[in-house]
Backbone as JSON, one array per atom type, in Angstrom:
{
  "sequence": "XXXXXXXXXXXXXXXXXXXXXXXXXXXXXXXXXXXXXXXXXXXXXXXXXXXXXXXXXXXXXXXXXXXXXXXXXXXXXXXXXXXXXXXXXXXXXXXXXXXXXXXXXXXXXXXXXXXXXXXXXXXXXXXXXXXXXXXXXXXXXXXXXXXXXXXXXXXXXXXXXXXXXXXXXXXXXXXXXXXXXXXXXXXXXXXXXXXXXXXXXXXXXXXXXXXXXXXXXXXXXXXXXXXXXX",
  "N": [[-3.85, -31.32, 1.13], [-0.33, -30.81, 0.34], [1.05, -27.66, 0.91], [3.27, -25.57, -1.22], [5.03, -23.22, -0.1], [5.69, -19.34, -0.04], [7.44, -16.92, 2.03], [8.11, -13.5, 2.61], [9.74, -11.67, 5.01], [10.69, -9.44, 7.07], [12.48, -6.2, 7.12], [14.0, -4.48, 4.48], [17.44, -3.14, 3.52], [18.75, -0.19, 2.48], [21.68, 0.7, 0.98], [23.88, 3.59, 1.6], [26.42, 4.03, 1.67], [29.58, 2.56, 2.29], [29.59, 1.97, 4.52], [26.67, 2.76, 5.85], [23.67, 3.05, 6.01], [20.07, 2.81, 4.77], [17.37, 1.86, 6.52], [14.48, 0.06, 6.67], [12.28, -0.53, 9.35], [11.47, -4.2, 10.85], [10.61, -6.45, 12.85], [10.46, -9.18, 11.63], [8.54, -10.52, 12.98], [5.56, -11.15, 12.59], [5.38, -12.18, 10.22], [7.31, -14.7, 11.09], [5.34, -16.31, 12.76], [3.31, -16.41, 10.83], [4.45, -18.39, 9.24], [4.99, -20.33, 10.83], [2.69, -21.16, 11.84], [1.75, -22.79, 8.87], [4.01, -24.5, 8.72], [3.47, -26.15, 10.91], [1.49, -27.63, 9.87], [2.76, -29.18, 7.96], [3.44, -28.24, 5.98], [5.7, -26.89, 2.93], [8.14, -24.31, 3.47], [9.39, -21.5, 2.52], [11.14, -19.07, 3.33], [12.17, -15.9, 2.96], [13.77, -13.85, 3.68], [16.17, -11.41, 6.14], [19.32, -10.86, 7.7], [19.04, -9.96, 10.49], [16.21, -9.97, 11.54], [13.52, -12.11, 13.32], [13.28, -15.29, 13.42], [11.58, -18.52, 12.52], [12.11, -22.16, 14.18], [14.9, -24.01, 13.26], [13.5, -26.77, 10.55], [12.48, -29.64, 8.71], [11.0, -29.03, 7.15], [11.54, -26.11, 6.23], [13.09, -23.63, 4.57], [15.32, -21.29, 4.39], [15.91, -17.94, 2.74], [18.69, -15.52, 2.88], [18.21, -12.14, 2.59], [19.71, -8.79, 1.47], [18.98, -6.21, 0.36], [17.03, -3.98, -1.69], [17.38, -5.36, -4.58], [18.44, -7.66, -4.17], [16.43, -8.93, -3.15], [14.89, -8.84, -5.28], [15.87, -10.87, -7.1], [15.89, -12.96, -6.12], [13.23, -13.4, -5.41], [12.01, -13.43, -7.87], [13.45, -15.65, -8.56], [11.95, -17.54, -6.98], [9.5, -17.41, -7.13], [8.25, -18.9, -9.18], [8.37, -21.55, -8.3], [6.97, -22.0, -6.48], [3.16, -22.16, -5.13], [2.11, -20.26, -3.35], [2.29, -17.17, -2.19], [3.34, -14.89, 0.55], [3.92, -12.01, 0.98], [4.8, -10.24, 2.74], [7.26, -8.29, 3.75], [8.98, -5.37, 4.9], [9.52, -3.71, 2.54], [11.8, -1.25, 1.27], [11.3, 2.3, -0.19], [12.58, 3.75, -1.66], [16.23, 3.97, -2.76], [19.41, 5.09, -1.99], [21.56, 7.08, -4.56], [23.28, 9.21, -4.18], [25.27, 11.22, -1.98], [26.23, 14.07, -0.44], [28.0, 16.99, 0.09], [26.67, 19.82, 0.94], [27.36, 22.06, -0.56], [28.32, 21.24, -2.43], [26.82, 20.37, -4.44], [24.84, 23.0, -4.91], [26.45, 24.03, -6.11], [26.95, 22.36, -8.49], [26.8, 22.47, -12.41], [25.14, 21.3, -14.24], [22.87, 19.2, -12.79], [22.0, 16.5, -13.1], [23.88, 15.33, -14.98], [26.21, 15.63, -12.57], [24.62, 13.9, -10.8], [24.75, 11.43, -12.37], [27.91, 10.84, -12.6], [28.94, 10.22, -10.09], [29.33, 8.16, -7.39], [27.93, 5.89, -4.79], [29.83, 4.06, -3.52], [32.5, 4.76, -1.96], [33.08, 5.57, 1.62], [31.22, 8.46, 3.18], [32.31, 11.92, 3.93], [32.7, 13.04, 7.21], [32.81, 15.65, 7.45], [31.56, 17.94, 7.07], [28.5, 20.07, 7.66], [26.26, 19.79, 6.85], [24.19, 17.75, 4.26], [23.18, 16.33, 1.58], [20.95, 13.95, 0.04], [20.59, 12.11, -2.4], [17.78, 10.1, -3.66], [16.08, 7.37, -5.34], [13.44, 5.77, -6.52], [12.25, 3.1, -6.01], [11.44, -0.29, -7.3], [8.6, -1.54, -7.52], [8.16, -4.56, -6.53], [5.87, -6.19, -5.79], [4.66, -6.23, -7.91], [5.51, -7.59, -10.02], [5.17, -10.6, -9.56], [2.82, -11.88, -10.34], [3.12, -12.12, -13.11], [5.69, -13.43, -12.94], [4.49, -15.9, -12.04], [1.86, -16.79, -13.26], [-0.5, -18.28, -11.88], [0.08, -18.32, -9.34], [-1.0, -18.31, -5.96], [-1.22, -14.51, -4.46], [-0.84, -12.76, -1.64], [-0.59, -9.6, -0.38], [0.62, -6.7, 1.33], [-0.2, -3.78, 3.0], [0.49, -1.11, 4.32], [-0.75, 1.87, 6.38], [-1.2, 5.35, 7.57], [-2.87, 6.72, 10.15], [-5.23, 6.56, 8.99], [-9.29, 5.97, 8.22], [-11.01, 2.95, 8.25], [-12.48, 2.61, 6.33], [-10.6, 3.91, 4.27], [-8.76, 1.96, 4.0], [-9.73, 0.09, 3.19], [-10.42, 0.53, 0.83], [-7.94, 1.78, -0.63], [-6.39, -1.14, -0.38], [-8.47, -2.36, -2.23], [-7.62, -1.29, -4.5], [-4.96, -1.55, -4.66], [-5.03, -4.44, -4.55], [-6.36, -4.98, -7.35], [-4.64, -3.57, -8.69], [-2.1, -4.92, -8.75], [-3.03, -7.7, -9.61], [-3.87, -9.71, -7.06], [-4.58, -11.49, -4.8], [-5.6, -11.54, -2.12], [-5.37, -8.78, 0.45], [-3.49, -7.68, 2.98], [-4.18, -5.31, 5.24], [-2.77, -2.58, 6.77], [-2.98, 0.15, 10.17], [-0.28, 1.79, 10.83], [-1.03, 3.19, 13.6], [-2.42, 1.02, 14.77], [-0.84, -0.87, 15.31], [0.88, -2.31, 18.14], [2.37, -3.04, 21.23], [1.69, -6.56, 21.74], [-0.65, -6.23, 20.44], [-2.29, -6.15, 17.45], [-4.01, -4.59, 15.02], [-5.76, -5.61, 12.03], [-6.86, -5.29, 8.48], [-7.92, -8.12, 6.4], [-8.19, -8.37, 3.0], [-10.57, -9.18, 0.13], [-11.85, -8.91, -2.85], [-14.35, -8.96, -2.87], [-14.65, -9.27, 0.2], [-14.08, -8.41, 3.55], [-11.95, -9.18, 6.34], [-11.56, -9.29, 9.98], [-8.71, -8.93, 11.85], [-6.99, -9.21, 15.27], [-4.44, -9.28, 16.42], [-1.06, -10.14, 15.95], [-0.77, -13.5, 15.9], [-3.54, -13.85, 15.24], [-3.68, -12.78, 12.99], [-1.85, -14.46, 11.96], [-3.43, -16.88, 12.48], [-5.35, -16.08, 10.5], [-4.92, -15.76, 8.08], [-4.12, -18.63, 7.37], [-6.21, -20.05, 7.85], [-7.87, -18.57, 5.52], [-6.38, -19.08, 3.18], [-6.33, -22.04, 2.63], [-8.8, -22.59, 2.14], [-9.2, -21.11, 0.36], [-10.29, -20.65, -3.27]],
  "CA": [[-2.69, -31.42, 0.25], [0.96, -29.86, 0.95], [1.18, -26.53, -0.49], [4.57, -25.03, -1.62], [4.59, -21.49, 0.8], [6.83, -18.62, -0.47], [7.13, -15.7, 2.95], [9.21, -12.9, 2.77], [9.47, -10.85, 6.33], [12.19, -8.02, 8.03], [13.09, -5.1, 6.35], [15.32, -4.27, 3.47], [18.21, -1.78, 3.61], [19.03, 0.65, 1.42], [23.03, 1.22, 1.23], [24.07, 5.02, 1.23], [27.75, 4.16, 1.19], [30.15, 1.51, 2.35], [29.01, 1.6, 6.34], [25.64, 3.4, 6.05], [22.53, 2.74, 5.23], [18.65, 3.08, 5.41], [16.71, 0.49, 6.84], [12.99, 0.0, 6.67], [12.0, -1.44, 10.7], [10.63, -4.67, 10.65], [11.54, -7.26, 12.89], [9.91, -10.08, 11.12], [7.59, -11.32, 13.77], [4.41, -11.54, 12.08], [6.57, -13.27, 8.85], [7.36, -15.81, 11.33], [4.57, -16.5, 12.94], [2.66, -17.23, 9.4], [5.62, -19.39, 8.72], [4.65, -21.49, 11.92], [1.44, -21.65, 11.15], [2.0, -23.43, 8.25], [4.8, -25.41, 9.22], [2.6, -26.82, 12.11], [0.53, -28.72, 9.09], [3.47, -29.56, 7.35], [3.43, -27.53, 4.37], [6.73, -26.66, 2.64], [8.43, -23.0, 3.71], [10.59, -21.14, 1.87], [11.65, -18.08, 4.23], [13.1, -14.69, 2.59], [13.96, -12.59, 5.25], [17.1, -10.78, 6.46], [19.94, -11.54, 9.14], [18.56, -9.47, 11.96], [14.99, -10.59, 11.68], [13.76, -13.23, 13.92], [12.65, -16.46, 12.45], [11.4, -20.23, 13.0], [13.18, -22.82, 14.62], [14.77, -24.88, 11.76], [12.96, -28.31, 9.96], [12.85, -30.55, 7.47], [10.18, -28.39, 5.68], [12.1, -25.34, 6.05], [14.4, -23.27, 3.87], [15.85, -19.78, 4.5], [17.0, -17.28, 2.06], [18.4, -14.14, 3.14], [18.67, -11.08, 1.93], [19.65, -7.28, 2.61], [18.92, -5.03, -0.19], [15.45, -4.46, -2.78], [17.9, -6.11, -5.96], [18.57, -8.85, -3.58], [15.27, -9.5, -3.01], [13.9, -9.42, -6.64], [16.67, -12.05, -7.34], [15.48, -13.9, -4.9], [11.81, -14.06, -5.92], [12.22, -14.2, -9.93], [13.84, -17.26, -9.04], [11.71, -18.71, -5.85], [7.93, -17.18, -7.89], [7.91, -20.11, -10.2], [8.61, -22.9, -7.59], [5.85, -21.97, -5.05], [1.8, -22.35, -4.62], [1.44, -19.11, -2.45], [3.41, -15.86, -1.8], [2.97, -14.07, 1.37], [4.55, -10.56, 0.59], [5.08, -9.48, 4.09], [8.5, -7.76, 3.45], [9.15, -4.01, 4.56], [10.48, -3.19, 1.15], [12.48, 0.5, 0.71], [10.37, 2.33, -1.48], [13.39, 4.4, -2.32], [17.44, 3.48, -2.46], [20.27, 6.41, -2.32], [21.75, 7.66, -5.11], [24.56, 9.45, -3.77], [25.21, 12.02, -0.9], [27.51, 14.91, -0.92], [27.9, 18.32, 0.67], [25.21, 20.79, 0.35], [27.68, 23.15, -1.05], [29.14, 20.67, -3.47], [25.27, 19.95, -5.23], [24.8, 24.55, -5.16], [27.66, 24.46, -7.19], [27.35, 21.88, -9.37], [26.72, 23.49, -12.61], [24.2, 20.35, -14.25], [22.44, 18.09, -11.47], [21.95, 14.9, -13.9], [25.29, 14.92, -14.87], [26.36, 15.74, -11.25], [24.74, 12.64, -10.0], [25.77, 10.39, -13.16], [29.14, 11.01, -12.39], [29.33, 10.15, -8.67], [28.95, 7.25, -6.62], [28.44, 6.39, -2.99], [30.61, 3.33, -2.68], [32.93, 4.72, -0.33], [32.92, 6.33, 2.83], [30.82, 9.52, 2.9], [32.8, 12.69, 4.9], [31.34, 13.49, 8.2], [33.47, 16.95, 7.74], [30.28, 19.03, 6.69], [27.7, 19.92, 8.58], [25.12, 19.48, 6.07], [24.92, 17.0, 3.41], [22.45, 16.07, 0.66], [20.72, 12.71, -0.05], [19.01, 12.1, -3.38], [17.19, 9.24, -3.43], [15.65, 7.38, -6.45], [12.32, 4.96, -6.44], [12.84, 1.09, -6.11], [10.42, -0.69, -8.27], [7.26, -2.44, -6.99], [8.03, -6.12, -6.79], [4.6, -7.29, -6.03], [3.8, -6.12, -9.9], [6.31, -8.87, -10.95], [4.61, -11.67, -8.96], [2.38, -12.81, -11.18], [3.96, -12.06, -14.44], [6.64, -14.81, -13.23], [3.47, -17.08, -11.74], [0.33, -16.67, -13.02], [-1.12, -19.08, -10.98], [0.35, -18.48, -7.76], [-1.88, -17.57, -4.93], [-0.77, -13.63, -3.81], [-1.18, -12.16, -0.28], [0.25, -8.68, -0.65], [0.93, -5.78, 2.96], [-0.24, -2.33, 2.91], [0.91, -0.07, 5.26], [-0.59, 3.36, 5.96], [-1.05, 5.88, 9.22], [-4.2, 7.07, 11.13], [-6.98, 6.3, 8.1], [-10.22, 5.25, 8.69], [-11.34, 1.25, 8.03], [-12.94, 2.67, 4.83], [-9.48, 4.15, 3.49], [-8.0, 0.98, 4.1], [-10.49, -1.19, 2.46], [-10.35, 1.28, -0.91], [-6.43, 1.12, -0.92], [-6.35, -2.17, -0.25], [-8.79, -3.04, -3.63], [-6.8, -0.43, -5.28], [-3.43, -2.35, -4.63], [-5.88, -6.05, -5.07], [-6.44, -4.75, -8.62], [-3.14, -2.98, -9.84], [-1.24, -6.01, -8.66], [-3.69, -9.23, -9.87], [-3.69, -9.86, -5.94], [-6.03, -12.58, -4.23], [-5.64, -10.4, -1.21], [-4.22, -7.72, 0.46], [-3.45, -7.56, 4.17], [-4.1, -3.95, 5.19], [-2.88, -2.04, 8.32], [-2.73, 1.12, 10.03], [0.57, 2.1, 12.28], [-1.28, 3.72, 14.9], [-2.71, -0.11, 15.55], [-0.26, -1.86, 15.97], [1.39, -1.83, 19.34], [2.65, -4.16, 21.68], [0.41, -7.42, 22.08], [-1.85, -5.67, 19.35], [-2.26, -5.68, 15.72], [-5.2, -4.58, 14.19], [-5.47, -5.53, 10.5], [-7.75, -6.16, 7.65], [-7.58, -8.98, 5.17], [-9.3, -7.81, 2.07], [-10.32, -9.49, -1.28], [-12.35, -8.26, -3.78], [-15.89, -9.02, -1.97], [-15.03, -9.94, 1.86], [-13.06, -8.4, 4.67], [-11.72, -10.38, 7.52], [-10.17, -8.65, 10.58], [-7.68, -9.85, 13.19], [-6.73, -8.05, 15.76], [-2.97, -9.64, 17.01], [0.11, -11.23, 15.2], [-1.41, -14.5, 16.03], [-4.96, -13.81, 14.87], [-3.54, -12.86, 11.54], [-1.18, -16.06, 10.87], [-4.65, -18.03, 11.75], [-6.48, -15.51, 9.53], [-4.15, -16.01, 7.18], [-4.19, -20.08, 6.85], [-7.71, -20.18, 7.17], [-8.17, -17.84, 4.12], [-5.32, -20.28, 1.92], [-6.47, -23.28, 2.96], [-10.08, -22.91, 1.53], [-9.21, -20.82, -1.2], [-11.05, -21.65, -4.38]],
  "C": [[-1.64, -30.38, 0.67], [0.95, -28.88, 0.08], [3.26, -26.2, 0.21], [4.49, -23.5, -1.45], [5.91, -20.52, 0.84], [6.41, -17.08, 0.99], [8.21, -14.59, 2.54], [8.79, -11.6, 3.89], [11.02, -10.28, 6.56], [12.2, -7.11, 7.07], [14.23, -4.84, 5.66], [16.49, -3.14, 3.79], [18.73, -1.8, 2.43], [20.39, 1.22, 0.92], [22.92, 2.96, 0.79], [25.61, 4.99, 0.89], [28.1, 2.99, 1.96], [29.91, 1.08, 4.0], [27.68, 2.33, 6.57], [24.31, 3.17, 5.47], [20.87, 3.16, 5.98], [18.12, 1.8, 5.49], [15.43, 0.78, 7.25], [12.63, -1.23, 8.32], [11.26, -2.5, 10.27], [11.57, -6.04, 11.75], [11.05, -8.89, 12.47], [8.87, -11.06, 11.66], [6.44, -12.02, 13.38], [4.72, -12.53, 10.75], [6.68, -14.77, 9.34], [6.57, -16.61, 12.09], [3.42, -16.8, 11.85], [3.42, -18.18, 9.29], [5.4, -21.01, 9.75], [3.88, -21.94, 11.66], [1.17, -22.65, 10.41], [2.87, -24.65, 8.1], [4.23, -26.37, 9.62], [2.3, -27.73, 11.03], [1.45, -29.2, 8.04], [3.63, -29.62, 5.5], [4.83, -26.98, 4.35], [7.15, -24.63, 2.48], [9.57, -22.61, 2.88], [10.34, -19.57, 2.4], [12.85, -16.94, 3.45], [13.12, -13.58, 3.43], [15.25, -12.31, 5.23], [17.86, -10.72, 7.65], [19.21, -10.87, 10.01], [16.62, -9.85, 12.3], [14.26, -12.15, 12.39], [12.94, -14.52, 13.0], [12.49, -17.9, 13.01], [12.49, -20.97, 13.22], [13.25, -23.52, 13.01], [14.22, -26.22, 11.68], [13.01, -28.49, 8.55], [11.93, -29.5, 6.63], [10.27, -26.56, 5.42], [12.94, -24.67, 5.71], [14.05, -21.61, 3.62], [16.25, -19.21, 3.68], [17.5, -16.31, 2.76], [18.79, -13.53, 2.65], [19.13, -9.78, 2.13], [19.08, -6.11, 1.78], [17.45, -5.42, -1.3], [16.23, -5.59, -3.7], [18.14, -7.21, -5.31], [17.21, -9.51, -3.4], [14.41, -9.5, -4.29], [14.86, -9.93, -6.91], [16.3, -13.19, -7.09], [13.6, -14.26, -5.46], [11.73, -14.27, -7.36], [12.37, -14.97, -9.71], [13.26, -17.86, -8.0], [9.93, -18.56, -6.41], [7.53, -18.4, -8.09], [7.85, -21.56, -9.44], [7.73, -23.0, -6.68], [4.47, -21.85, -5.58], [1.44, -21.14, -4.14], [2.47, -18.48, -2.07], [2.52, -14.92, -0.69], [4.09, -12.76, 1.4], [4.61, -9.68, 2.17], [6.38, -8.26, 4.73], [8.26, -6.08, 4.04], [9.82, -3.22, 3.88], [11.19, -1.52, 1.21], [11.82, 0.71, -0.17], [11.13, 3.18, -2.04], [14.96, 4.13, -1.74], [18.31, 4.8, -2.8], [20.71, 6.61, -3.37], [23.16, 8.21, -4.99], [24.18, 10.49, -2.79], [26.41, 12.52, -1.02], [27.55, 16.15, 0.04], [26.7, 19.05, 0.07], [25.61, 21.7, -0.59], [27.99, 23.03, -2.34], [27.7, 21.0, -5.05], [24.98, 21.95, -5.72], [25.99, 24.97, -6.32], [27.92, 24.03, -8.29], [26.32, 22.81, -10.92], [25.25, 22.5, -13.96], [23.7, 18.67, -13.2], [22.16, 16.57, -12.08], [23.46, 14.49, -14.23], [26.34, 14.66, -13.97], [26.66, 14.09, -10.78], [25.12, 10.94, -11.37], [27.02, 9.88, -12.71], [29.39, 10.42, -11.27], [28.65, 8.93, -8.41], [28.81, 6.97, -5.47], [28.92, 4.9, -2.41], [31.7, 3.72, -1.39], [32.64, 5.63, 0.7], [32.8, 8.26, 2.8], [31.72, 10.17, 4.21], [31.78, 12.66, 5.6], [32.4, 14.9, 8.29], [32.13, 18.04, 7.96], [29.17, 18.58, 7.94], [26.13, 19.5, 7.62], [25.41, 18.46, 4.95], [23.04, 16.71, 2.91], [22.43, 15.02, 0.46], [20.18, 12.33, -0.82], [19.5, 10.49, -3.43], [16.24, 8.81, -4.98], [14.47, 5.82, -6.0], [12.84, 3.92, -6.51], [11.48, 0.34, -7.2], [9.24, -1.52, -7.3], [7.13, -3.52, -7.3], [7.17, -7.0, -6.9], [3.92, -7.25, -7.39], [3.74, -6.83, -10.64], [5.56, -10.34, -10.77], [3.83, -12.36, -10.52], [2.31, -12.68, -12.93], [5.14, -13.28, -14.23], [5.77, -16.04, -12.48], [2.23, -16.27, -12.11], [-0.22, -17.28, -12.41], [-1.07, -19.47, -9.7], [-0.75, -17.08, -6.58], [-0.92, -16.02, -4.18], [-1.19, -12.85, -3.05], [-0.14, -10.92, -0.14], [-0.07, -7.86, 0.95], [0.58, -4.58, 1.89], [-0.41, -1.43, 4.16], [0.24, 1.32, 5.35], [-1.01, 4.15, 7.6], [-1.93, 6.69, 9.13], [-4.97, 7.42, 9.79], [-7.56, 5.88, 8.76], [-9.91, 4.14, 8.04], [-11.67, 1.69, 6.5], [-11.84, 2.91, 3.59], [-8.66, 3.06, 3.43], [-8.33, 0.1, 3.04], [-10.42, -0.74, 0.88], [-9.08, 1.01, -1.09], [-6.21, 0.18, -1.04], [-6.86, -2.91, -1.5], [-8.28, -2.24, -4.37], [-5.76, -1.65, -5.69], [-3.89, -4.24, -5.37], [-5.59, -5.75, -6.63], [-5.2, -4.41, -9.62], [-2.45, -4.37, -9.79], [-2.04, -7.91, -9.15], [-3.52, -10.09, -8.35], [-4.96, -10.64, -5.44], [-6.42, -11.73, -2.68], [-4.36, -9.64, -0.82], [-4.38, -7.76, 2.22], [-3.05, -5.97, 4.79], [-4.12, -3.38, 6.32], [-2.62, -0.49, 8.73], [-1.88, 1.16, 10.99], [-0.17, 2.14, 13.45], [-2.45, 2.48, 15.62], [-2.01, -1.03, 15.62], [1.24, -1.32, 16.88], [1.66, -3.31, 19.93], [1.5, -5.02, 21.91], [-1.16, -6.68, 21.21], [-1.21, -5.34, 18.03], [-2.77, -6.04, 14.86], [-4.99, -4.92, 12.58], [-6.61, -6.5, 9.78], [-7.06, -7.33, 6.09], [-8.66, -8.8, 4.17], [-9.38, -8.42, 0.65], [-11.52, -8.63, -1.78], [-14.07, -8.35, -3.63], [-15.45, -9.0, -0.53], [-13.84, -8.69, 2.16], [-13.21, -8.91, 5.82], [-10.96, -9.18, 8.2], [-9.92, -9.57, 11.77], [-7.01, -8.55, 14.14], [-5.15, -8.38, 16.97], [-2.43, -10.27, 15.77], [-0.4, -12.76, 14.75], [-2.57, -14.27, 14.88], [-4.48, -13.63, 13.47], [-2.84, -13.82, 10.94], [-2.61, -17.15, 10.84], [-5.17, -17.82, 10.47], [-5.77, -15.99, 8.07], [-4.4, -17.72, 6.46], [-5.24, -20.45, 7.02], [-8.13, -19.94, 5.98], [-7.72, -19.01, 2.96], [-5.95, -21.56, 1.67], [-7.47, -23.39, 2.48], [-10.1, -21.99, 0.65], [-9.56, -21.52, -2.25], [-9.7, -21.06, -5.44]]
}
């Protein structure tokens, strides 16, 4: 039976001001390579990704959103949650968006720092006069929380990122994140494995882990897992 397949792959950016920004690397490879996957058997795609990210050729059972920023992208799933079968959360979300940026001298001087940054904004164009400059930064929210509060019943495949753990720290984080988030799995990796033509990673539910050890190996791992989901 055709399932209804929600991806979201590339990295978000974070504006700092009207030409600047932070951007989380991602160039969506592994995003679109699940996306094929699925395609191939002619299951229906719905693609949230971001212009610079590469992505599937286009078809009939394919449809693109894109996006650039976190609020763009919980727009984007509030309203694509409810219409899909299965969410692959592949996204390299910002886990924090600017705030404002100023001189170092300006922030030493100011004379309350809440009111400070109330007051200020960083629509336009930050000086490059100073040699120093200050960047506060404020948390983005954790979208995969929302998932199944706007689908309970949608199958969720959530990413966890983390650098040089063991397999065992992976597999605990990983049912950590399973549990906080009502998550069917969690696809759990560590930087320092993935490299060119490699990329180690576990797929973890709440009894099993599966590993794959390329891009590839994880879009199979991936539509194997879905596909005989109970």
């Amino acid at each position: 039976m055709a399932m209804k397949l929600l991806i979201t792959s590339g990295g978000t950016t974070a504006p700092i001001d009207a030409v600047r920004g932070i951007t989380n690397h991602s160039t969506g490879q592994l995003g679109k390579l699940v996306a094929e996957q699925f395609l191939k058997h002619h299951h229906e795609v719905t693609l949230i990704t971001t212009k610079t990210a590469v992505k599937p050729v286009k078809s009939g059972y394919l449809t693109i959103i894109e996006i650039t920023t976190v609020q763009e992208l919980m727009i984007a799933l509030k309203e694509q949650v409810p219409k899909h079968d299965l969410l692959i959360h592949s996204m390299a979300v910002s886990d924090y968006t600017p705030v404002y940026m100023t001189d170092f001298e300006e922030v030493v001087n100011a004379e309350n720092l809440s009111d400070f940054l109330t007051n200020h904004n960083s629509e336009h164009k930050i000086s490059s006069k100073s040699d120093y400059q200050v960047l506060f930064l404020k948390k983005t929210p954790k979208l995969i929380s929302y998932v199944k509060k706007w689908n309970p019943d949608i199958i969720l495949i959530g990413f966890k990122l983390l650098v040089n753990v063991s397999k065992e720290k992976l597999v605990a984080v990983a049912r950590e994140s399973l549990e906080k988030n009502n998550a069917d799995y969690i696809l759990a990796n560590d930087l320092s494995d993935i490299q060119l033509g490699k990329h180690k990673a576990l797929l973890v539910s709440d009894k099993e882990v599966f590993t794959a050890n390329t891009k590839e190996a994880i879009a199979n791992l991936l539509y194997e897992r879905v596909t005989k989901h109970d």
